[in-house]
PDB file of C-alpha atoms in Angstrom:
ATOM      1  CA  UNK A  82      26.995  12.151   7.942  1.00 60.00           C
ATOM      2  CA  UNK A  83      24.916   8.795   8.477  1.00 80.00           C
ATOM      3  CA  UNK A  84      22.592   9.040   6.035  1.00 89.00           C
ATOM      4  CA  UNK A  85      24.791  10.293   3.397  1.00 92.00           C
ATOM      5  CA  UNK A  86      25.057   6.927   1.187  1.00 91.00           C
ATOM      6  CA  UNK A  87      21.227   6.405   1.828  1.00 92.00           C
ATOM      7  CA  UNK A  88      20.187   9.709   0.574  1.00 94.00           C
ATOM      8  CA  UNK A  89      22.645   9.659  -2.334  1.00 94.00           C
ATOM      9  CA  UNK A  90      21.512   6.398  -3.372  1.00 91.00           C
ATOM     10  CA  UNK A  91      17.919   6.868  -3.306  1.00 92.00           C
ATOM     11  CA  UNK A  92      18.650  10.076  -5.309  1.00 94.00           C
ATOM     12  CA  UNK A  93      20.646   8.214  -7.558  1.00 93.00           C
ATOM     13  CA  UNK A  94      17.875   5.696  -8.501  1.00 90.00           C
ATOM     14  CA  UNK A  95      15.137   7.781  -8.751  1.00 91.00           C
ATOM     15  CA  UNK A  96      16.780  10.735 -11.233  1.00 92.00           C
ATOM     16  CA  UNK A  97      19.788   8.318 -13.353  1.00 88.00           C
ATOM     17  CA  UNK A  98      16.756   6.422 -15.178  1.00 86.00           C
ATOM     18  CA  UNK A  99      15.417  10.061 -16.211  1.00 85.00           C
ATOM     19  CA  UNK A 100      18.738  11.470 -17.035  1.00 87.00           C
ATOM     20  CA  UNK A 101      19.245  13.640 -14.002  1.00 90.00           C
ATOM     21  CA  UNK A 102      22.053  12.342 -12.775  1.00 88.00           C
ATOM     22  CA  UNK A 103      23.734  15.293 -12.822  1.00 92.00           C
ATOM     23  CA  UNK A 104      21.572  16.742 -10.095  1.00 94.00           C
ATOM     24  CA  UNK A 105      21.920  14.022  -7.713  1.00 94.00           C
ATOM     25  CA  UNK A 106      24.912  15.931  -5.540  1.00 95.00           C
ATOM     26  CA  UNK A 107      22.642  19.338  -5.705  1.00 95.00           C
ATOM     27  CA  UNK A 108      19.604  17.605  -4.372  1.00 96.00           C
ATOM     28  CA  UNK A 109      21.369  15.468  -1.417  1.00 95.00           C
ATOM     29  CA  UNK A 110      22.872  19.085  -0.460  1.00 96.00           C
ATOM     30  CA  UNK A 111      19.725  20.344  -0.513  1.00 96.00           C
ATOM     31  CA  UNK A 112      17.997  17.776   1.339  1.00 95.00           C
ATOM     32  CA  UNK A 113      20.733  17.631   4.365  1.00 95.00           C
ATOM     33  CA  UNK A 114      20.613  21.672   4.561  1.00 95.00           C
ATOM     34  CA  UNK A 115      16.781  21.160   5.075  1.00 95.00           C
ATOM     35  CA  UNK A 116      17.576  18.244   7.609  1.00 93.00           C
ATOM     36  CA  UNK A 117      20.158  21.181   9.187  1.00 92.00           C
ATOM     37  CA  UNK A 118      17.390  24.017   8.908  1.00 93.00           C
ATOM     38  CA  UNK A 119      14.532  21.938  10.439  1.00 90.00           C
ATOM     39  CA  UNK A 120      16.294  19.631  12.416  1.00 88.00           C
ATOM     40  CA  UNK A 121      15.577  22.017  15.981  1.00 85.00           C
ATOM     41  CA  UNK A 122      12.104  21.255  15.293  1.00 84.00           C
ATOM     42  CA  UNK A 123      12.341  17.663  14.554  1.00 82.00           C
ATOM     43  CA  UNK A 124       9.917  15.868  16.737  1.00 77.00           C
ATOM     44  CA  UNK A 125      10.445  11.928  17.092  1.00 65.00           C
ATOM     45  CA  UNK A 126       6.545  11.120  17.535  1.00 64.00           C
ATOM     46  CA  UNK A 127       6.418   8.599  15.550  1.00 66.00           C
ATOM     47  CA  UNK A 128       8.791   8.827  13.124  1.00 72.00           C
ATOM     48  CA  UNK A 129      12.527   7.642  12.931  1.00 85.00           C
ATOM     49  CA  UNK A 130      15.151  10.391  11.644  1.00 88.00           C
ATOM     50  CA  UNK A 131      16.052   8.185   8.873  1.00 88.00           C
ATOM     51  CA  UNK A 132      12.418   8.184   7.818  1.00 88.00           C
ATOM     52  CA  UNK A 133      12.355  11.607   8.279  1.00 90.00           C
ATOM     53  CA  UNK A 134      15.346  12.296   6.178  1.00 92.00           C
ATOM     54  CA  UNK A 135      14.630   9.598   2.925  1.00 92.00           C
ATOM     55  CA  UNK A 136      11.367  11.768   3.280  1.00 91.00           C
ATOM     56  CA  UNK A 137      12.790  15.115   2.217  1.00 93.00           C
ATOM     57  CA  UNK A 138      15.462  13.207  -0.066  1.00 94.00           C
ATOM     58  CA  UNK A 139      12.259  11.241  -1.417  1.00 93.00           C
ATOM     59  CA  UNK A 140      10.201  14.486  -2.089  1.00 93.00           C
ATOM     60  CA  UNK A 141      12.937  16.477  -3.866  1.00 94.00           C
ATOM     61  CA  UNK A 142      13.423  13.830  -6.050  1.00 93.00           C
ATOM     62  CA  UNK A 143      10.063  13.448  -7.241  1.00 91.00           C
ATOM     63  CA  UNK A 144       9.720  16.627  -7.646  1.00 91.00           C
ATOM     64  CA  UNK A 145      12.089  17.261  -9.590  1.00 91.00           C
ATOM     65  CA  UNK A 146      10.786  14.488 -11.812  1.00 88.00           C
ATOM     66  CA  UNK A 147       7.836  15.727 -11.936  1.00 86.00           C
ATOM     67  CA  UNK A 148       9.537  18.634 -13.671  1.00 82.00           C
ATOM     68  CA  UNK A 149       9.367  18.590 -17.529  1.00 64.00           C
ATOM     69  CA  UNK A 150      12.806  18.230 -19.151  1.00 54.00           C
ATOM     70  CA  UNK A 151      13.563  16.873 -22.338  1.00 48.00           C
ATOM     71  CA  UNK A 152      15.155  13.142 -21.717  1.00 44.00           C
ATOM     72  CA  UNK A 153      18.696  11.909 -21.860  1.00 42.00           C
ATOM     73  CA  UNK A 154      20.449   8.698 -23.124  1.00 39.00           C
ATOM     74  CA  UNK A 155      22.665   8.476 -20.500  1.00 39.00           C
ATOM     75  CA  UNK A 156      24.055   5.112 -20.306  1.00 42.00           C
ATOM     76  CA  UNK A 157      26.240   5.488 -17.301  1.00 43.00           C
ATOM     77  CA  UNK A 158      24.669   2.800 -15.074  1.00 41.00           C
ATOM     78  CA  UNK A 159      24.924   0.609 -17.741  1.00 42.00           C
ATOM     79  CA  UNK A 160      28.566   1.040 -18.482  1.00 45.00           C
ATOM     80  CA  UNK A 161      29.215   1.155 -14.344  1.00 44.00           C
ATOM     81  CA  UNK A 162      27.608  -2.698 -14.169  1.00 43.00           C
ATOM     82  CA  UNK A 163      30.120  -4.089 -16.369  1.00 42.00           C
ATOM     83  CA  UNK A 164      32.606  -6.748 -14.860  1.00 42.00           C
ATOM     84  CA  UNK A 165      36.211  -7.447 -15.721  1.00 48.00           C
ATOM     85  CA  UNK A 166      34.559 -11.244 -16.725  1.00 53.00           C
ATOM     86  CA  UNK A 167      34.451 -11.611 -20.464  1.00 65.00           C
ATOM     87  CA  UNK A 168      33.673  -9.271 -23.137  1.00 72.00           C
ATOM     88  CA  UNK A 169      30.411 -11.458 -24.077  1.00 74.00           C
ATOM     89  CA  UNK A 170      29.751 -10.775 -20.753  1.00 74.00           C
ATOM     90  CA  UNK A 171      30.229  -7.052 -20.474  1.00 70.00           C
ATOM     91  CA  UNK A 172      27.890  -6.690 -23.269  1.00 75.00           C
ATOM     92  CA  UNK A 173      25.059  -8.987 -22.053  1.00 74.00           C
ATOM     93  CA  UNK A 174      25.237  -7.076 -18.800  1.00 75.00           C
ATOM     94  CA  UNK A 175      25.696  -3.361 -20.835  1.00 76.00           C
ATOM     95  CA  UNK A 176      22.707  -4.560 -22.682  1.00 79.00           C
ATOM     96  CA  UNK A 177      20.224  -6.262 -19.281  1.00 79.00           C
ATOM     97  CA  UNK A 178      21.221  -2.823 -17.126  1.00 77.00           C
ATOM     98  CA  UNK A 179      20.124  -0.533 -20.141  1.00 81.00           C
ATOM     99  CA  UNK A 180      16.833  -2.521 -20.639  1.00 82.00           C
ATOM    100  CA  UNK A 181      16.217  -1.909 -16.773  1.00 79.00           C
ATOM    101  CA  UNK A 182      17.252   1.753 -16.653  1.00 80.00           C
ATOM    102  CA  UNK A 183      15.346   2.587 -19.586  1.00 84.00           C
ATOM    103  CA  UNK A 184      11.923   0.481 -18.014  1.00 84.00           C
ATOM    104  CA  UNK A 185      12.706   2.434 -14.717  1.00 86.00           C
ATOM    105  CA  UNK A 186      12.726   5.581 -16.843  1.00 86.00           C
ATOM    106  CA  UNK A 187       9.188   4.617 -18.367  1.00 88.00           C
ATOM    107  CA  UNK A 188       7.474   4.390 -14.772  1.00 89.00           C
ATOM    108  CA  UNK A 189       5.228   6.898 -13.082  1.00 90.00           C
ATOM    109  CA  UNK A 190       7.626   9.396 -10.074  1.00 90.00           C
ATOM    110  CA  UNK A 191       5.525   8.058  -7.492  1.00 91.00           C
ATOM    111  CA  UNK A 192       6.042   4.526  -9.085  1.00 91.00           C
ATOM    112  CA  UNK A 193      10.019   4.704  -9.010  1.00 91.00           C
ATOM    113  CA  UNK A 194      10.186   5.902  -5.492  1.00 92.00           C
ATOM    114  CA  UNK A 195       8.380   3.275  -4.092  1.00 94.00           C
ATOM    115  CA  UNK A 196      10.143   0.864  -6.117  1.00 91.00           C
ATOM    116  CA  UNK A 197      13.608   2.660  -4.789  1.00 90.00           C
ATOM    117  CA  UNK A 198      12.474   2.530  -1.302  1.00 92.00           C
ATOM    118  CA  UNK A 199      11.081  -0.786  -1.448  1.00 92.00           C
ATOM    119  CA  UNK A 200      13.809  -2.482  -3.554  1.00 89.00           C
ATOM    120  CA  UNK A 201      17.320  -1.193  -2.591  1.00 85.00           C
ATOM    121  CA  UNK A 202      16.798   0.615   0.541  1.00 87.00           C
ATOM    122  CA  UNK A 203      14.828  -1.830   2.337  1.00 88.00           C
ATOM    123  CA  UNK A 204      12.206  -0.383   3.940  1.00 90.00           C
ATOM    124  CA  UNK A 205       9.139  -1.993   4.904  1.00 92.00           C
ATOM    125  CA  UNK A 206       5.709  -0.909   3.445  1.00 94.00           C
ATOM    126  CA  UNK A 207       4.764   1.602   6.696  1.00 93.00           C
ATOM    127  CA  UNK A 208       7.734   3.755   6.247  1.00 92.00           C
ATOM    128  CA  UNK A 209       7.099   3.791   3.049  1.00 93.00           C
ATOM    129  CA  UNK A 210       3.614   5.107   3.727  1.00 93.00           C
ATOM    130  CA  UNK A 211       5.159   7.397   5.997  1.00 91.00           C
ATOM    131  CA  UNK A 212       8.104   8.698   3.523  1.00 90.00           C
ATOM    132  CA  UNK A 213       5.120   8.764   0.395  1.00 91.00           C
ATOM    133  CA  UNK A 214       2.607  10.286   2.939  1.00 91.00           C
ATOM    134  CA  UNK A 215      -0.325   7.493   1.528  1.00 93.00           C
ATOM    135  CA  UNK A 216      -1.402   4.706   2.990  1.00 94.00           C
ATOM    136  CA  UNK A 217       0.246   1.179   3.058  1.00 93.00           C
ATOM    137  CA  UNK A 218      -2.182   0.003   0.588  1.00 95.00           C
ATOM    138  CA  UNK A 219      -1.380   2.483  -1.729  1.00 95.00           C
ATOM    139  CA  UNK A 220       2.178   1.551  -1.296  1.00 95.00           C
ATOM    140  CA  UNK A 221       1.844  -2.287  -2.154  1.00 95.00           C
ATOM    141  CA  UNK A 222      -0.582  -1.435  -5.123  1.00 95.00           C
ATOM    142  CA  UNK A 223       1.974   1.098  -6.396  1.00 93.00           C
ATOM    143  CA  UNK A 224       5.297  -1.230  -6.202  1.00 94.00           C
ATOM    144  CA  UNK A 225       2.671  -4.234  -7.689  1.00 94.00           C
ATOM    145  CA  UNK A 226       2.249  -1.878 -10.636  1.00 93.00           C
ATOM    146  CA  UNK A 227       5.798  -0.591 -10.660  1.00 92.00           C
ATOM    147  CA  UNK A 228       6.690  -4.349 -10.399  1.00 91.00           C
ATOM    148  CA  UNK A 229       4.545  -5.422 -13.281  1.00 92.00           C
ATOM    149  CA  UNK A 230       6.086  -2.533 -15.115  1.00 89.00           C
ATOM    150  CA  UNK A 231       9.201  -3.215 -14.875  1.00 87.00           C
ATOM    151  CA  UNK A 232       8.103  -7.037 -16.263  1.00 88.00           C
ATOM    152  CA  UNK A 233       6.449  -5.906 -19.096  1.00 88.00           C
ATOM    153  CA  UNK A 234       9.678  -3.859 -20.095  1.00 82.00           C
ATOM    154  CA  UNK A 235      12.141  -6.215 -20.245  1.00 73.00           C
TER     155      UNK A 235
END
């Protein structure tokens, strides 16, 4: 499918910093059998099917953070950043990608998903809105906050 590496990656960013990664394959299924289940009523009225679809990915995610579980040390982003450079290297960026995981584990589920949707999928502040269902204010106070999270972690 199309969207498959979009949805999988915004999955992966918002539940890996939470230790969830494990659920990242269960929720993308889930989110592209709601995209098949709905998809006869899917009206384009001012919405884009991506949109549409990083919407449902979005809101499973954050949902499930919103879920208490009892947090992992899962360093596996960390250990998937290293390069075959030096092993000085490999260690300073072990050490930089756990530092950033564990800051994006410290911010807010609405935080993180704007931060995701903002940062590595690109979109711009009115999808956003439309994926988050807030306005685009909320959106660029959010991703400041998430931003100046993120700072104060590392």
């Amino acid at each position: 499918m199309a969207y498959q590496t979009r949805v999988f990656s915004l999955l992966w960013r918002l539940l890996a910093p939470a230790g969830r990664e494990g659920l990242v394959e269960d929720l993308a299924q889930e989110t592209f059998l709601r995209v098949f289940r709905a998809l006869p009523g899917f009206q384009a009225e001012g919405a884009r099917l991506s949109t549409w679809i990083l919407t449902i990915a979005t809101r499973l995610g954050i949902d499930e953070l919103r879920r208490t579980r009892p947090g992992h040390d899962d360093l596996a982003v960390a250990q998937q950043v290293a390069s075959n450079a030096s092993p000085e290297r490999d260690a300073v960026a072990r050490s930089e990608a756990r530092r950033v995981q564990e800051a994006m584990g410290q911010l807010t589920a609405d935080q993180r998903a704007v931060l995701v949707l903002s940062v590595y999928l690109e979109l711009p502040h009115d999808e956003i809105a439309q994926v988050l269902a807030c306005e685009p204010g909320t959106v660029k106070s959010r991703l400041s906050r998430a931003r100046q999270a993120l700072r104060d972690a590392t």
